[in-house]
CSV table of C-alpha atoms in Angstrom, one decimal:
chain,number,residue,atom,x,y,z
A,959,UNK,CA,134.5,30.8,31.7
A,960,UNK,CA,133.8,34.4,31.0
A,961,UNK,CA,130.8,35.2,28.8
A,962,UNK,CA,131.1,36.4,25.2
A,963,UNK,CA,130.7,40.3,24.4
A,964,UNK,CA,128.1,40.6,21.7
A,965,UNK,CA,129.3,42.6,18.8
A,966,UNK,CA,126.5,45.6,17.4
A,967,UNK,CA,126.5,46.5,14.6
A,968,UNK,CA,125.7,50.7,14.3
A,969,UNK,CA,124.1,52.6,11.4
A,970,UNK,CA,122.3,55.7,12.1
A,971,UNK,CA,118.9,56.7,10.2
A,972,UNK,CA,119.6,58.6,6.9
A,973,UNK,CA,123.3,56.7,6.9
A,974,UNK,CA,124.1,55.7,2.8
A,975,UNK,CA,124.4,52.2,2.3
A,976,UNK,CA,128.1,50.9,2.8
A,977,UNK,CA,129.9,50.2,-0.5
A,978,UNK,CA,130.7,46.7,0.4
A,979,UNK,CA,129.5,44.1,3.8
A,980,UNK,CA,130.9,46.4,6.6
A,981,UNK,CA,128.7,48.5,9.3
A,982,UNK,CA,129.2,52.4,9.8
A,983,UNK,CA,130.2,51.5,13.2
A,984,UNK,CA,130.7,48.6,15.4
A,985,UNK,CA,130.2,48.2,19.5
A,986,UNK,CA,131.4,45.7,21.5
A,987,UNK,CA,131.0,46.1,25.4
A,988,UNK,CA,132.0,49.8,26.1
A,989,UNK,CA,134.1,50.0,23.0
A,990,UNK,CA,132.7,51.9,19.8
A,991,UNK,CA,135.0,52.2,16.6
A,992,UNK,CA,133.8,54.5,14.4
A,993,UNK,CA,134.4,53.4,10.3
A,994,UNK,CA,135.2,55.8,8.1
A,995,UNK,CA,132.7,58.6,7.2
A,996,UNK,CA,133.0,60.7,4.3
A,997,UNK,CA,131.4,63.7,3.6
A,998,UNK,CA,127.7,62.3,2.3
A,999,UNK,CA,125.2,64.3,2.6
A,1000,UNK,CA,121.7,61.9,4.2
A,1001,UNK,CA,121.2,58.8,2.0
A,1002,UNK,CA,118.7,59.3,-1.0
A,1003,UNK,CA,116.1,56.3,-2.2
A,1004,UNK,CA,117.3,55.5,-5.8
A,1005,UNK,CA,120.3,57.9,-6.1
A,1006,UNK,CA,123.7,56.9,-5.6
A,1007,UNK,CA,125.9,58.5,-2.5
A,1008,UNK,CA,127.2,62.0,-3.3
A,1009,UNK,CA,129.8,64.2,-1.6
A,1010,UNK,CA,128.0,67.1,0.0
A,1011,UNK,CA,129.8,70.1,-2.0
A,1012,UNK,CA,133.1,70.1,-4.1
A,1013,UNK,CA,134.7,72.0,-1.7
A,1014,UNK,CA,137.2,71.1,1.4
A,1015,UNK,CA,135.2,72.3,3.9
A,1016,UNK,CA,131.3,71.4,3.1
A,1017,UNK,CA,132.8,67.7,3.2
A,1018,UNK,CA,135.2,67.8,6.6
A,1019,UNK,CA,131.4,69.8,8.3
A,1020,UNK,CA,129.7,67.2,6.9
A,1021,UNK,CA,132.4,64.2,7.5
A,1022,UNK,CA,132.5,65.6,11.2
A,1023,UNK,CA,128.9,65.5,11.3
A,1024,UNK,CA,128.7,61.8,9.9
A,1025,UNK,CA,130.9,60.5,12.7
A,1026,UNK,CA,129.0,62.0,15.3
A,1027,UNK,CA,125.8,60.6,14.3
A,1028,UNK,CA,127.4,57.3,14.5
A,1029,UNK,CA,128.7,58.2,17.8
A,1030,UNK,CA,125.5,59.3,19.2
A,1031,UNK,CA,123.9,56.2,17.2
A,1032,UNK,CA,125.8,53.9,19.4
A,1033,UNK,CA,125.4,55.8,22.9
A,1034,UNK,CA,128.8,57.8,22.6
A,1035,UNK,CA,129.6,61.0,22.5
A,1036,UNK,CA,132.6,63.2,21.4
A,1037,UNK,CA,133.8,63.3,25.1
A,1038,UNK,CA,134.2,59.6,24.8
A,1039,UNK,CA,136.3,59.6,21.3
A,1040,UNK,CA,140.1,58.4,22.3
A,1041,UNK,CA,141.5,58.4,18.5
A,1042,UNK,CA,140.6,60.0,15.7
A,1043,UNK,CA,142.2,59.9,12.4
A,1044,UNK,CA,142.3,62.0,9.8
A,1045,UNK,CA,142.7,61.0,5.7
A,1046,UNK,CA,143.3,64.0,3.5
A,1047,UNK,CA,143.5,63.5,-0.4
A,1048,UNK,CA,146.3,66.5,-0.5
A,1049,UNK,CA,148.8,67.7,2.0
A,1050,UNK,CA,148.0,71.8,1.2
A,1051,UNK,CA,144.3,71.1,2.7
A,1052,UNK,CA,146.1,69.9,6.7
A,1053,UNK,CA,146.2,74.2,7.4
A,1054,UNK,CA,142.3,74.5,6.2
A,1055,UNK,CA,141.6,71.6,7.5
A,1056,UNK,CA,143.0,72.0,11.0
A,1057,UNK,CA,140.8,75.6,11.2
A,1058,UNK,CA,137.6,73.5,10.0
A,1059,UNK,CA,138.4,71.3,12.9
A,1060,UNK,CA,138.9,73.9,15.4
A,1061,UNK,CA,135.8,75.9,14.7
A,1062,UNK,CA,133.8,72.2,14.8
A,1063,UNK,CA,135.3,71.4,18.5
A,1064,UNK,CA,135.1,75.5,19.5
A,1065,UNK,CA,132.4,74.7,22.1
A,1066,UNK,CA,134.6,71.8,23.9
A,1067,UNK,CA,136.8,72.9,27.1
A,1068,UNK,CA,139.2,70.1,25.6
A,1069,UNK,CA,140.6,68.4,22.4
A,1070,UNK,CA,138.6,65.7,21.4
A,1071,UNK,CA,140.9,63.0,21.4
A,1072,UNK,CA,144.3,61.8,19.8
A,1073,UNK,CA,144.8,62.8,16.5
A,1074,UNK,CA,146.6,61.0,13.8
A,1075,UNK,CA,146.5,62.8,9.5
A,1076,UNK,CA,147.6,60.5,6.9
A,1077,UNK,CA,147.6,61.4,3.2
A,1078,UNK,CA,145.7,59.0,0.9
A,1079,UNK,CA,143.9,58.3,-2.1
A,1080,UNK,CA,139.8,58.6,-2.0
A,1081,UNK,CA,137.5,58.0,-4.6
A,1082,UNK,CA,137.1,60.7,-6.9
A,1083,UNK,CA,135.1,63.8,-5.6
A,1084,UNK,CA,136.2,62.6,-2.0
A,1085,UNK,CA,138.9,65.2,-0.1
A,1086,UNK,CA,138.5,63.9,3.7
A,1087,UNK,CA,137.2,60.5,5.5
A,1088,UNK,CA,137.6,60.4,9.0
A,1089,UNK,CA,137.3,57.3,11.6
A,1090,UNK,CA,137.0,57.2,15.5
A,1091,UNK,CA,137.1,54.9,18.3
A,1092,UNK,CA,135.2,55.7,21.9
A,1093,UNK,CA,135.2,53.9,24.4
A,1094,UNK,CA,132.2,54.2,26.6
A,1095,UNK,CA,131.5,54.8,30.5
């Protein structure tokens, strides 16, 4: 009988308070899926979650920067990310978007990962959430 992989539970220091009972990211073994980040800026005692700026960008830098703290959180790194998907509120922001992302990967010899970009509905404010899965070693 084999044993049992325990299942961690990840949330990095500064990380806003999930909006209902799921963790910011979950590991199991060498696997590390990533939930969905959004572009809040570091969690504030007594205020509720905000996006970082109104604009596309400040929220995809700060999105991209969400993830990897989870990543780095749970002993990953982007070098370890196979899938990454992308959920845009509006289909004019995938050209912007796609230079955000370039400029935030310039410094990596190779893409990141997979890519997937779906169009969905956020809550209001929100224009990007992004989710990853690593798998580790």
């Amino acid at each position: 009988m084999s044993e049992k992989l325990q299942k961690t539970a990840i949330t990095p220091a500064g990380h806003t308070t999930p909006p209902a009972k799921f963790s910011h990211g979950v590991k199991k073994g060498n696997i590390l899926q990533v939930a969905g980040q959004v572009g809040f800026g570091p969690a504030v005692p007594g205020q509720a979650p905000a996006p970082v700026g109104p604009t596309l960008r400040e929220q995809s830098l700060q999105t991209l920067r969400n993830v990897q703290a989870v990543l780095e959180e749970g002993g990953a790194s982007w070098e370890d990310v196979m899938m990454i998907r992308i959920y845009l509120t509006d289909t004019a922001h995938f050209a912007e978007f796609n230079a955000l992302y370039d400029e935030f990967f310039a410094d990596l010899e190779e893409a990141p990962s997979a890519r997937t970009t779906i169009y969905v509905g956020l809550p209001a404010g929100l224009l990007v959430e992004i989710d990853a899965l690593a798998v580790l070693g």
